[in-house]
Short mmCIF file of C-alpha atoms (C1' of nucleotides) in Angstrom, two decimals:
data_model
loop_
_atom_site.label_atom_id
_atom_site.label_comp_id
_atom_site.label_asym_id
_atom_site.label_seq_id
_atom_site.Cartn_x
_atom_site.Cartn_y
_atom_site.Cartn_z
CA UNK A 314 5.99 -19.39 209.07
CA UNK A 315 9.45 -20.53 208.27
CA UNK A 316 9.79 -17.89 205.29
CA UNK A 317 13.13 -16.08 205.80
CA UNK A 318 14.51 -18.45 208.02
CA UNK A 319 16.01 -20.45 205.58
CA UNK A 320 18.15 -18.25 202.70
CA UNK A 321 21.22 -20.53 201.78
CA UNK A 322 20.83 -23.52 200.38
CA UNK A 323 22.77 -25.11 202.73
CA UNK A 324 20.66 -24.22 205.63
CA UNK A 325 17.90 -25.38 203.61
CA UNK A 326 19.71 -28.82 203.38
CA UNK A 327 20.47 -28.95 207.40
CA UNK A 328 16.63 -28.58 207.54
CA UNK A 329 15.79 -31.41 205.38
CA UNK A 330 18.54 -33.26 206.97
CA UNK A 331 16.67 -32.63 210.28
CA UNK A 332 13.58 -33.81 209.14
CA UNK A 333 14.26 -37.43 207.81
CA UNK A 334 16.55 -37.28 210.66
CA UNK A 335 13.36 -36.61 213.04
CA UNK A 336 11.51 -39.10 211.12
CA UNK A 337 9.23 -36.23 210.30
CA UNK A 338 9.78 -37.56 206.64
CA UNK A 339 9.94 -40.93 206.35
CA UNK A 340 12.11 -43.25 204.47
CA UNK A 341 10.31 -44.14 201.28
CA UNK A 342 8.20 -41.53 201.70
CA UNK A 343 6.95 -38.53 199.20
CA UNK A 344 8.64 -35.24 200.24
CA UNK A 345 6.74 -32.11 199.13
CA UNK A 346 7.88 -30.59 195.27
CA UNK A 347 10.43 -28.07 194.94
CA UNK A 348 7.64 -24.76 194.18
CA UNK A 349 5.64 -25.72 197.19
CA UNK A 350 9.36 -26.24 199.69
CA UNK A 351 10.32 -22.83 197.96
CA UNK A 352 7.23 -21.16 199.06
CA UNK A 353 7.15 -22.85 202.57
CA UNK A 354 10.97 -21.21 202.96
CA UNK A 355 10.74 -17.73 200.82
CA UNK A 356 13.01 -18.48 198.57
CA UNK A 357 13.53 -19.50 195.46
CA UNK A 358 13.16 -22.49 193.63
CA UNK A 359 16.38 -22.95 192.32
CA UNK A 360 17.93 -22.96 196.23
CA UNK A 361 15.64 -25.63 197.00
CA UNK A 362 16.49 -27.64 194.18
CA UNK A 363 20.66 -26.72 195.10
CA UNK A 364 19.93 -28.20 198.25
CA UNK A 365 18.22 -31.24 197.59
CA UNK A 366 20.32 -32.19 194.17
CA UNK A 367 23.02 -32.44 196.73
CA UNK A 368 21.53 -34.65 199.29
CA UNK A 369 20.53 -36.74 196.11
CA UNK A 370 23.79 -37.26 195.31
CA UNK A 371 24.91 -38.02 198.70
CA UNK A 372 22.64 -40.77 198.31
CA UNK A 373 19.85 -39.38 200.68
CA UNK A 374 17.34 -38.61 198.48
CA UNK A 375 16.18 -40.32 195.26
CA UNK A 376 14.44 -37.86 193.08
CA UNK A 377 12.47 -38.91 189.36
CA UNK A 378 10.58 -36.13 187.22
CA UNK A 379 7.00 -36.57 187.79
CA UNK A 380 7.83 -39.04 190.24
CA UNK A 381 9.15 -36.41 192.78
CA UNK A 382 11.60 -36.65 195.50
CA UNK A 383 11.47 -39.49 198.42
CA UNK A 384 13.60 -40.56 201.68
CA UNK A 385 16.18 -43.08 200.45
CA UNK A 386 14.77 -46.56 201.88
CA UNK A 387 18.34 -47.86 201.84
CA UNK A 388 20.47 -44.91 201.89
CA UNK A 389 24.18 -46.10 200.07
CA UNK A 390 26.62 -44.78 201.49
CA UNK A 391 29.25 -42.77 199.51
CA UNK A 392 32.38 -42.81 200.81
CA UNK A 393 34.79 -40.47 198.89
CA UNK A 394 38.28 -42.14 199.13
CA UNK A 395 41.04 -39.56 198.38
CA UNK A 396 43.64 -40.94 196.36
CA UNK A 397 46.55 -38.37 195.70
CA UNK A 398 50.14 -39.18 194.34
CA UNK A 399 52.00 -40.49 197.41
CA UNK A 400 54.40 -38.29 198.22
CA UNK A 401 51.41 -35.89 199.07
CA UNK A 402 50.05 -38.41 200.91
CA UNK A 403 52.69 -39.35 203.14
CA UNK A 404 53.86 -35.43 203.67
CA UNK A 405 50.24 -34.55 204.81
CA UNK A 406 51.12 -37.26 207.96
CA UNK A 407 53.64 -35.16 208.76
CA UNK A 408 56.64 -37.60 207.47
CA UNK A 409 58.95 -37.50 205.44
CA UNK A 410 59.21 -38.89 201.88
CA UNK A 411 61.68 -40.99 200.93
CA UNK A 412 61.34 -42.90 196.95
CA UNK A 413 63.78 -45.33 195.71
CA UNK A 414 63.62 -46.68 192.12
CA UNK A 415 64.39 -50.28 191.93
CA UNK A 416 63.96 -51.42 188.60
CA UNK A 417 63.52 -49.99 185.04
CA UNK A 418 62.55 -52.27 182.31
CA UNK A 419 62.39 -50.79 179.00
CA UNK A 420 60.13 -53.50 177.34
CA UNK A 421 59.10 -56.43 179.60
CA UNK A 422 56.36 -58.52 179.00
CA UNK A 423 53.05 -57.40 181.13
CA UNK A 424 51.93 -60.28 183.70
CA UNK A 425 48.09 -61.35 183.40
CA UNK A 426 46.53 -58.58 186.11
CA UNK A 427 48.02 -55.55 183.78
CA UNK A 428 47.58 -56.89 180.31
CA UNK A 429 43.67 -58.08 181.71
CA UNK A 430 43.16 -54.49 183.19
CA UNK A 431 44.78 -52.36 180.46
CA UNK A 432 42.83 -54.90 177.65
CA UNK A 433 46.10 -55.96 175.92
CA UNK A 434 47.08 -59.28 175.23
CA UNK A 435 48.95 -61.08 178.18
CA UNK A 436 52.72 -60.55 177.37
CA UNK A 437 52.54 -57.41 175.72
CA UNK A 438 56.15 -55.46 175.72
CA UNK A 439 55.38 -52.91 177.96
CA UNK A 440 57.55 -50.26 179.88
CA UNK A 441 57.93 -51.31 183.32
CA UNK A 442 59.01 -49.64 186.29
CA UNK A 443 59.32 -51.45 189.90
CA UNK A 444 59.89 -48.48 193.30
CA UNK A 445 59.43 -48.02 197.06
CA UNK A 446 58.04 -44.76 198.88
CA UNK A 447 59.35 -44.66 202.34
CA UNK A 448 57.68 -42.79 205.25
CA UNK A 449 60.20 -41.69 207.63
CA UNK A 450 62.37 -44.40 206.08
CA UNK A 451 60.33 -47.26 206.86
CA UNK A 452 59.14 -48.66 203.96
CA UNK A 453 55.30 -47.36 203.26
CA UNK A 454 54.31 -48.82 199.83
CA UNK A 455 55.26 -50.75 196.99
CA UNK A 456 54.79 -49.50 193.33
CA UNK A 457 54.48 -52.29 190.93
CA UNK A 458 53.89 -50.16 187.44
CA UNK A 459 53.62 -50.55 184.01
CA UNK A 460 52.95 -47.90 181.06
CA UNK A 461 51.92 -47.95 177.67
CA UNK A 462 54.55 -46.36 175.94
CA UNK A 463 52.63 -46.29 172.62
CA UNK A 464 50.31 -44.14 174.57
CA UNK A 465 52.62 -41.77 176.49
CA UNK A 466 55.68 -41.57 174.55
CA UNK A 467 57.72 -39.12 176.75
CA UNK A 468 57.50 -41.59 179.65
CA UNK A 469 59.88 -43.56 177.41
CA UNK A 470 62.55 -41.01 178.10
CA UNK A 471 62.21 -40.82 182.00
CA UNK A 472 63.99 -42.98 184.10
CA UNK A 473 61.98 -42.36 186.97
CA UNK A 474 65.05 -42.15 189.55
CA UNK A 475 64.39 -39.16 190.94
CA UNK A 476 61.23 -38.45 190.17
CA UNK A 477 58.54 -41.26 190.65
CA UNK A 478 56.21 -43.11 187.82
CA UNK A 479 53.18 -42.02 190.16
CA UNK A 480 53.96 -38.29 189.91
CA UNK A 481 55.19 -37.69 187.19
CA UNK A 482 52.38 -39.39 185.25
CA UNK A 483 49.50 -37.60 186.79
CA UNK A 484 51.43 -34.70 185.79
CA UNK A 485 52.26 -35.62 182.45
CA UNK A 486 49.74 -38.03 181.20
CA UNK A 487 46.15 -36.36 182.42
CA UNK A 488 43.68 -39.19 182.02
CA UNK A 489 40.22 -38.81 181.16
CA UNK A 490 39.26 -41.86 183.30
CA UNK A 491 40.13 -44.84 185.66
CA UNK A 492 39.26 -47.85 186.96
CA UNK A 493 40.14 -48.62 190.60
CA UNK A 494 40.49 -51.32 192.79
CA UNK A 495 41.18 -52.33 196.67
CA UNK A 496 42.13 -55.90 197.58
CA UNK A 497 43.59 -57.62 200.14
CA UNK A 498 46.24 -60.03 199.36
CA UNK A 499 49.24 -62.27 200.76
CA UNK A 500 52.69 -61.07 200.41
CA UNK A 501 54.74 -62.49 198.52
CA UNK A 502 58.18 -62.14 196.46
CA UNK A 503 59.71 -58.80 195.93
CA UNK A 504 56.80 -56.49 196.86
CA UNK A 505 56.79 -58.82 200.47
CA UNK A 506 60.80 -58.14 200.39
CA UNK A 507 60.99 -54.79 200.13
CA UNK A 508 57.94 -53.95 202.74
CA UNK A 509 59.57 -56.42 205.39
CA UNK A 510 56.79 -58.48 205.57
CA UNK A 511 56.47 -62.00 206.22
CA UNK A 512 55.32 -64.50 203.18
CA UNK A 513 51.82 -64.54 203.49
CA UNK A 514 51.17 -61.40 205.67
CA UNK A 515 48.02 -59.30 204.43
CA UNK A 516 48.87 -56.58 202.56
CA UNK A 517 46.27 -53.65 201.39
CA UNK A 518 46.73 -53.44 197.62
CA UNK A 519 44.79 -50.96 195.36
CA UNK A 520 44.91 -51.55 191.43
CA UNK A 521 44.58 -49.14 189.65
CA UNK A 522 44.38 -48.51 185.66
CA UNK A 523 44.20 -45.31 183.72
CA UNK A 524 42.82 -44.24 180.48
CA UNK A 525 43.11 -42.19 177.55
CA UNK A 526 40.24 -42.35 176.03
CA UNK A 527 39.74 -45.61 175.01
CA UNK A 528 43.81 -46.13 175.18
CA UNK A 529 45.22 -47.30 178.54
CA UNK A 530 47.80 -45.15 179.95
CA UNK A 531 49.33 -47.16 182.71
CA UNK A 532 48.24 -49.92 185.26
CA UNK A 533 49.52 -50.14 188.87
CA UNK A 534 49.50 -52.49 191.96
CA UNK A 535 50.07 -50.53 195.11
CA UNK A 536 50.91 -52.87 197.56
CA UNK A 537 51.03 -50.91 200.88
CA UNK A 538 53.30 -52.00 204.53
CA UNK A 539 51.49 -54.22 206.23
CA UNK A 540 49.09 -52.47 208.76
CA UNK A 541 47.77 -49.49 206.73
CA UNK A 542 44.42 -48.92 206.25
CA UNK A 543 42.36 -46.30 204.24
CA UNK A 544 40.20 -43.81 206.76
CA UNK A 545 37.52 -41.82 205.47
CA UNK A 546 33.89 -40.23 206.71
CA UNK A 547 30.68 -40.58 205.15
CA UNK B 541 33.70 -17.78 167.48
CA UNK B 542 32.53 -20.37 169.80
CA UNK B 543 28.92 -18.50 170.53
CA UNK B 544 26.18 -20.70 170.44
CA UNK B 545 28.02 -23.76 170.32
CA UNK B 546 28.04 -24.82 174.11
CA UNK B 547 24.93 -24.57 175.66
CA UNK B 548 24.58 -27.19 178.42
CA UNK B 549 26.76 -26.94 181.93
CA UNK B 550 27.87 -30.65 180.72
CA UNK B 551 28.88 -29.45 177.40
CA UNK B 552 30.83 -26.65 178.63
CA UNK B 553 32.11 -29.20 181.59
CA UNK B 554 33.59 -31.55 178.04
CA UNK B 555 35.27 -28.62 176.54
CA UNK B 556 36.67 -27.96 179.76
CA UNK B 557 37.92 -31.30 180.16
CA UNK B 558 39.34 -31.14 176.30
CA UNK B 559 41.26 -28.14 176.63
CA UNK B 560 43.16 -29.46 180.03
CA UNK B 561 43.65 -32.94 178.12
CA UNK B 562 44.62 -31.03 175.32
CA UNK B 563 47.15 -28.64 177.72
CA UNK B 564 45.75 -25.82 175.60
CA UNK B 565 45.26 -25.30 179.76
CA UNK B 566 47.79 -26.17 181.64
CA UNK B 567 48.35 -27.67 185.24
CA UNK B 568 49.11 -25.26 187.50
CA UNK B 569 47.52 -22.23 185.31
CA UNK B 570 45.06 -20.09 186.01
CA UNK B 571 42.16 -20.53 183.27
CA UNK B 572 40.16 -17.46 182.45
CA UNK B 573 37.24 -16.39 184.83
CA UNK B 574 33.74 -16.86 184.83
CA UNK B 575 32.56 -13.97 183.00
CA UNK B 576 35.48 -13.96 180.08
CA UNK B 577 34.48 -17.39 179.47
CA UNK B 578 30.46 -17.02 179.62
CA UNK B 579 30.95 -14.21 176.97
CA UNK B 580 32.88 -17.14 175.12
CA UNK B 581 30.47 -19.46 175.15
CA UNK B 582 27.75 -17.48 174.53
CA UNK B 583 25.89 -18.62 177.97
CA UNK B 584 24.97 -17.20 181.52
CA UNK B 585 27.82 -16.85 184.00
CA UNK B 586 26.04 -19.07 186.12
CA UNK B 587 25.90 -21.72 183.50
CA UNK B 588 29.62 -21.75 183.52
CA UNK B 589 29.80 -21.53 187.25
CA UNK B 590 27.94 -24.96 187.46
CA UNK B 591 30.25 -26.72 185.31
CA UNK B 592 33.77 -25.43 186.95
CA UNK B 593 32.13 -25.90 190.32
CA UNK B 594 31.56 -29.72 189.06
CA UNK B 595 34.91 -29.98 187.87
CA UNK B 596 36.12 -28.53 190.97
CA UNK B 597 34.84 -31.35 193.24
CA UNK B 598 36.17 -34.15 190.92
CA UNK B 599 39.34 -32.43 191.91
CA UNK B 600 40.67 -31.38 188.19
CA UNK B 601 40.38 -27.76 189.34
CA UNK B 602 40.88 -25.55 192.32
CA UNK B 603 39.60 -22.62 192.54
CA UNK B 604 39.45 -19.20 195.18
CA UNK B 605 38.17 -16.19 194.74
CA UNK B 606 40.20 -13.49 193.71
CA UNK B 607 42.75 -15.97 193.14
CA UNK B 608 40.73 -17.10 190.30
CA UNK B 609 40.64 -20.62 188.99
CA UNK B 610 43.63 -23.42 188.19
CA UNK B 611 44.23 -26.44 186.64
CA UNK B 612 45.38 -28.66 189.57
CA UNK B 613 48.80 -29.97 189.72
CA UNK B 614 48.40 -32.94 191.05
CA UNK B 615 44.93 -33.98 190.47
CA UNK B 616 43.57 -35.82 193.47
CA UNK B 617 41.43 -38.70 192.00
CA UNK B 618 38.58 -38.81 194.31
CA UNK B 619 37.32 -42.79 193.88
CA UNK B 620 33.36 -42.81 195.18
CA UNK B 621 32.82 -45.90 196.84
CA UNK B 622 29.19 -47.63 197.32
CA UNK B 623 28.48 -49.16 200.41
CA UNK B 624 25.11 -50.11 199.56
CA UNK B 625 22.80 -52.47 202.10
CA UNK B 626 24.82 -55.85 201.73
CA UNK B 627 21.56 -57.80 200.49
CA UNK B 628 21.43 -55.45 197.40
CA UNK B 629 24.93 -55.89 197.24
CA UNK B 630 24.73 -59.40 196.82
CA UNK B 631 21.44 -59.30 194.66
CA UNK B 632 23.14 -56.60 192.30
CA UNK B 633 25.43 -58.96 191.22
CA UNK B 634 22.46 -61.46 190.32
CA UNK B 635 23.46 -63.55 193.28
CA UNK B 636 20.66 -65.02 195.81
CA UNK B 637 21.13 -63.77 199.06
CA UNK B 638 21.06 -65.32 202.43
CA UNK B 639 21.33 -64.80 205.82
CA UNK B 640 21.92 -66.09 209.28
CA UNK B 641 22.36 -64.58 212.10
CA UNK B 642 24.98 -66.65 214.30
CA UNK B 643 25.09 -64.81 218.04
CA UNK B 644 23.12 -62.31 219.60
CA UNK B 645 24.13 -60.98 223.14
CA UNK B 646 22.11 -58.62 224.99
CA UNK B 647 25.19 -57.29 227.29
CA UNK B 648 28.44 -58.04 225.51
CA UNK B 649 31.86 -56.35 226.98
CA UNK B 650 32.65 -54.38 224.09
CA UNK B 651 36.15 -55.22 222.31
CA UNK B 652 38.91 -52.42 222.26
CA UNK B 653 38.58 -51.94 218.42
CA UNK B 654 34.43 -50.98 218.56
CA UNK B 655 35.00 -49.42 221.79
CA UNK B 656 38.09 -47.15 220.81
CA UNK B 657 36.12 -46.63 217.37
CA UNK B 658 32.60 -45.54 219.26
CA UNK B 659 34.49 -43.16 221.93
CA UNK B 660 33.68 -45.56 224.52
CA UNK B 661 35.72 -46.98 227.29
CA UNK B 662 36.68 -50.77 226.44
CA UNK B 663 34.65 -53.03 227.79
CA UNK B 664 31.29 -51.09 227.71
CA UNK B 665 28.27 -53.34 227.41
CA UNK B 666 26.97 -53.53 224.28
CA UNK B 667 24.25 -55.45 222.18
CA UNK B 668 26.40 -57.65 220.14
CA UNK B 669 25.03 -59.37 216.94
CA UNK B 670 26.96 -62.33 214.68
CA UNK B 671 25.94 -63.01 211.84
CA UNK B 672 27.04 -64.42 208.27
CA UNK B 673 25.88 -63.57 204.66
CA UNK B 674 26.03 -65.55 202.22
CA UNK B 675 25.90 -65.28 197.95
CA UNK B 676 24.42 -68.21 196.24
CA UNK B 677 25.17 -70.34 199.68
CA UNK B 678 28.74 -69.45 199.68
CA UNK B 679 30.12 -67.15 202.65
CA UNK B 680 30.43 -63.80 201.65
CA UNK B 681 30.86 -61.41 204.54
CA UNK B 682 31.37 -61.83 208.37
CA UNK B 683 29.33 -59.15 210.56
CA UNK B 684 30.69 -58.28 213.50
CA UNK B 685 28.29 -55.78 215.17
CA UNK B 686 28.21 -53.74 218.10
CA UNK B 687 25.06 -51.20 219.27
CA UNK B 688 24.68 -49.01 221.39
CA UNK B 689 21.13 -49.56 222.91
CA UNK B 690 21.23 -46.30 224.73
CA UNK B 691 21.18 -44.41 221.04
CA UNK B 692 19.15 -46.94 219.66
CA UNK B 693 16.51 -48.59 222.03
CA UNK B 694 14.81 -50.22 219.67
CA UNK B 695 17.43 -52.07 218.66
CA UNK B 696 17.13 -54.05 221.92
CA UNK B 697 13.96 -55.33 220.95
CA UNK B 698 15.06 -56.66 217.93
CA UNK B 699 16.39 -60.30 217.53
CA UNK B 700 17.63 -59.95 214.44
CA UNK B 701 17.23 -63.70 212.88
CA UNK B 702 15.19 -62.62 209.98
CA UNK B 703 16.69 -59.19 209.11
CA UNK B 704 20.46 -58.46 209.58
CA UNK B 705 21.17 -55.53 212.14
CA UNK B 706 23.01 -53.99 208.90
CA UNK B 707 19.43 -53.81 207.24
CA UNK B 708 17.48 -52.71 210.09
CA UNK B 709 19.65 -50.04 211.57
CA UNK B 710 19.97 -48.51 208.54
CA UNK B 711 16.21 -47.92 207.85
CA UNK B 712 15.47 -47.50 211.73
CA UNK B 713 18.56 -45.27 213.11
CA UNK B 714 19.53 -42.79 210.26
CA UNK B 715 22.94 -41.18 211.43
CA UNK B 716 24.14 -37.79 211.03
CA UNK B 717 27.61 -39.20 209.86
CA UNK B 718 29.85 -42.20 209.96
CA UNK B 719 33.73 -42.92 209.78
CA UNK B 720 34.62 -45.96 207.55
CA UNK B 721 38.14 -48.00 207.07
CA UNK B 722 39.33 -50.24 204.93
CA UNK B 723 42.08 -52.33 205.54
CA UNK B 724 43.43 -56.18 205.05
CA UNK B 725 43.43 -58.67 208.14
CA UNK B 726 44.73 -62.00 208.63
CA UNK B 727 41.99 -64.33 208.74
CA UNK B 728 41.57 -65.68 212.59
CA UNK B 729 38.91 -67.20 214.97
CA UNK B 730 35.10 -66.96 214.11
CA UNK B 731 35.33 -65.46 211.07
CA UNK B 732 37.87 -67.71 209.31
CA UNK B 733 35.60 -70.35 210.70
CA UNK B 734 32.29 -69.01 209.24
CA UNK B 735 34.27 -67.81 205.41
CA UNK B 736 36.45 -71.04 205.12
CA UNK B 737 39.18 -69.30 204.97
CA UNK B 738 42.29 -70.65 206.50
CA UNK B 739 43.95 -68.98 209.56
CA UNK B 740 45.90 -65.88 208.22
CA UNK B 741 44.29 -65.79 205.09
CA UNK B 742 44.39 -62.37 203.78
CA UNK B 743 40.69 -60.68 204.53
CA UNK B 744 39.66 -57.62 203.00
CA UNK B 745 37.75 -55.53 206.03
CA UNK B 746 35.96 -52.98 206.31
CA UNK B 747 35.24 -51.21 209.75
CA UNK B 748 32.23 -48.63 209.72
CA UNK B 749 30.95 -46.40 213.13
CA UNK B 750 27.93 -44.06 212.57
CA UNK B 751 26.91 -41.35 214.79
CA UNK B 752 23.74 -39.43 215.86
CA UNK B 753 25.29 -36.26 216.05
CA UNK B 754 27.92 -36.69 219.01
CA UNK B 755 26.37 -40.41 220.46
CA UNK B 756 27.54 -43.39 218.60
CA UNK B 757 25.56 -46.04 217.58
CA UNK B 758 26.66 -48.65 215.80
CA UNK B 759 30.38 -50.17 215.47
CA UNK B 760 30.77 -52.73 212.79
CA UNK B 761 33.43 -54.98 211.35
CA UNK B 762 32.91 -56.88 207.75
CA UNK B 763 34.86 -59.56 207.17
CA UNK B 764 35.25 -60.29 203.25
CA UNK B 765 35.38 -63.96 202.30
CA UNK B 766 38.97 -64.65 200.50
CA UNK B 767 39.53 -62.78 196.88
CA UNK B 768 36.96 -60.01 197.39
CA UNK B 769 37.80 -57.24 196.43
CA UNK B 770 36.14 -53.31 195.95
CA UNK B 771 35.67 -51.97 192.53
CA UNK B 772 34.56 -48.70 191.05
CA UNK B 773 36.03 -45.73 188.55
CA UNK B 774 37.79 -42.49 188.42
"C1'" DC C 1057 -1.44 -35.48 179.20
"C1'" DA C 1058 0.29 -33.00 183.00
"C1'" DG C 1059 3.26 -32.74 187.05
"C1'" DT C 1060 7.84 -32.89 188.47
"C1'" DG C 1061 12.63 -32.11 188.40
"C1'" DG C 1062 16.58 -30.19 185.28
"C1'" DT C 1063 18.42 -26.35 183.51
"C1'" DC C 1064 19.23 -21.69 181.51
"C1'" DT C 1065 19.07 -16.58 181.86
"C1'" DA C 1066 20.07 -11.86 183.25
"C1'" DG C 1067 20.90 -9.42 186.88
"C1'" DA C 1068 22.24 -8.59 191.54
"C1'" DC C 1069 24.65 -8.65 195.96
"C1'" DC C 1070 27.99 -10.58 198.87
"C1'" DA C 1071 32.29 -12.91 200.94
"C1'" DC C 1072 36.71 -13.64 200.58
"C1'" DA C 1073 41.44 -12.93 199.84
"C1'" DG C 1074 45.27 -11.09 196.71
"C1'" DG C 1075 47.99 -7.19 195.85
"C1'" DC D 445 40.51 -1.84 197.71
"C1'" DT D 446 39.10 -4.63 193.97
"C1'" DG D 447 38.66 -8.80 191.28
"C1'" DT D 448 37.03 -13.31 191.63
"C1'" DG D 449 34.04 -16.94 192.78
"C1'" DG D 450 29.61 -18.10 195.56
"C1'" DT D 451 25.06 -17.59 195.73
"C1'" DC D 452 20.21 -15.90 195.34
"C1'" DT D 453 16.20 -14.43 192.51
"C1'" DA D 454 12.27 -14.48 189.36
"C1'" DG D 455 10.98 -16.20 185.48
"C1'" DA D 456 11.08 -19.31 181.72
"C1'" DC D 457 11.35 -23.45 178.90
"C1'" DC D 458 12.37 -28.17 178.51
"C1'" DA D 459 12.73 -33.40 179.37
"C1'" DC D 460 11.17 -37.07 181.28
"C1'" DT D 461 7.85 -40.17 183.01
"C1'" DG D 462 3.82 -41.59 185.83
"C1'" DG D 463 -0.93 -42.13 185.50
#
DNA sequence: CAGTGGTCTAGACCACAGG
DNA sequence: CTGTGGTCTAGACCACTGG
């Protein structure tokens, strides 16, 4: 009855969507196999299995060979949290971007969080490089950054005044993965400084550590003005 | 020359990914289209298709028709955070879990923040649900929960002392979509109270509202005990 | 063992947007 | 107008895993 209705895989998936959402499929429950949802819609398999290898990996459907495909019973939520190189980030608000280098350390020794996230030893010589991005010219995050030089060598030859460590690394030094982290932590010394905020105030920090292959590129600690927050949808 | 070799959309995806980390590709230029590169590879177009169009969402490439396909300049790492149920949360991590549910309100004045968030004018009655849960006895979140009874009128008849409104809503009012934020908050009030943390401790918090198409129906603020913090890869 | 999803193929048509 | 990606099809084989 519903043949020809449905001819794009995405209508297909507003369909499903409509069904668990009407509770006509359950959560937990069985959902019929790809050949027999194929037939039911006239087309073909492969735009059934489009659609619902998508939902799966929204986290809406779990799907096994032999086992089939069933409602989530505890749907996760995936939120996708965009992270692109701050200037971007601030010009897309519609402000402008200021950057300000503050410090350039050819060879300082890394502090505990970046030697422990980058696997070195603690007090490794690393090449260090301390900045602020303003927004408008209020201060919008601090950039707390240290790179493997051993890794990256050309970074040795930047000195990141005009152009920042963020952007010119992703860039330069394409990573083939990353580690990621978002905290919440009290301001304190230079980072608290340069943001004006109090000692103490909560500040949104993401840590975040690169790789290439199984050498570490660069660690960070963003440390954002107090007050900003990270907005997505799910 | 390379005929034969690459078979698989995930090996063609890795050569991909070698020849950008490589630069025999690089950012900003525009790689060779699907066809050239299926008579490459020795594979169906389509076969290619599926592993640029993979690459494509992680960001790495951008592609338009007619335009043809890019290495992107700034690569926007897109960071996939889990918000899973926070029992399995908790249990995932091979902690026990508990729960207790601390206030329930039939008709609560709702607060600007879960008004404002839910499109509602502040001060709305609301069901209103506080509750605490816990990781081997220790506080680990704060839930600070606000429903909307007229999307979800079961949720009236629920008293939620054995299962958290976070577990039962999700199984019992599946949402077309959600908005989530993360941010960092100065301990204060209940919360601090319930996670021992002192007053303007730094809190990591998340804030989630989901929606049944255009009618909200929950509004929900988690309150991280002191040092938690949100991991996952890039 | 057999049913289910995962994937590949060869070919086709279409939608979009660059030139 | 034309090249490029986006998608659909019908059929096939394979990989995994539940029973």
């Amino acid at each position: 009855m519903n043949a020809g209705t449905f001819r794009s895989w995405q209508s297909i998936q507003q369909e499903v969507l409509r069904r668990i959402h009407a509770r006509e499929w359950e959560p937990g429950e069985v959902i019929p196999n790809e050949a027999d949802l194929a037939r039911e819609f006239g087309c073909a398999r492969a735009t059934v299995n489009r659609a619902l290898q998508a939902l799966a990996e929204s986290g809406l459907l779990e799907r096994r060979r032999k086992a089939g495909t069933r409602v989530a019973l505890h749907p996760v939520s995936k939120a996708t949290v965009n992270v692109p190189v701050i200037r971007l980030e601030i010009e897309e608000r519609g402000r402008s971007y200021g950057y300000e280098r503050i410090t350039r350390l050819e060879s300082a020794p890394a502090p505990l969080w970046a030697a422990a996230a980058m696997g070195l030893a603690a007090g490794t010589p690393l090449l260090h490089v301390a900045a602020l991005h303003t927004a408008d010219g209020a201060p919008f995050v601090h950039e707390d950054r240290w790179i493997n030089t051993d890794t990256v060598p050309g970074a040795a030859q930047q000195d990141f005044r005009d152009v920042s460590a963020n952007e010119w690394l992703l860039t330069n030094a394409p990573y083939t993965h990353g580690d990621i982290c978002f905290a919440a932590m009290a301001a304190d010394g230079e980072p608290a400084l340069r943001l004006d905020a109090s000692d103490g105030a909560p500040l949104f920090v993401i840590e975040r550590t690169t790789w290439d292959g199984a050498r570490a590129i660069t660690a960070v600690r963003l440390s954002y003005a107090p007050g900003h927050s990270i907005r997505t949808t799910i």
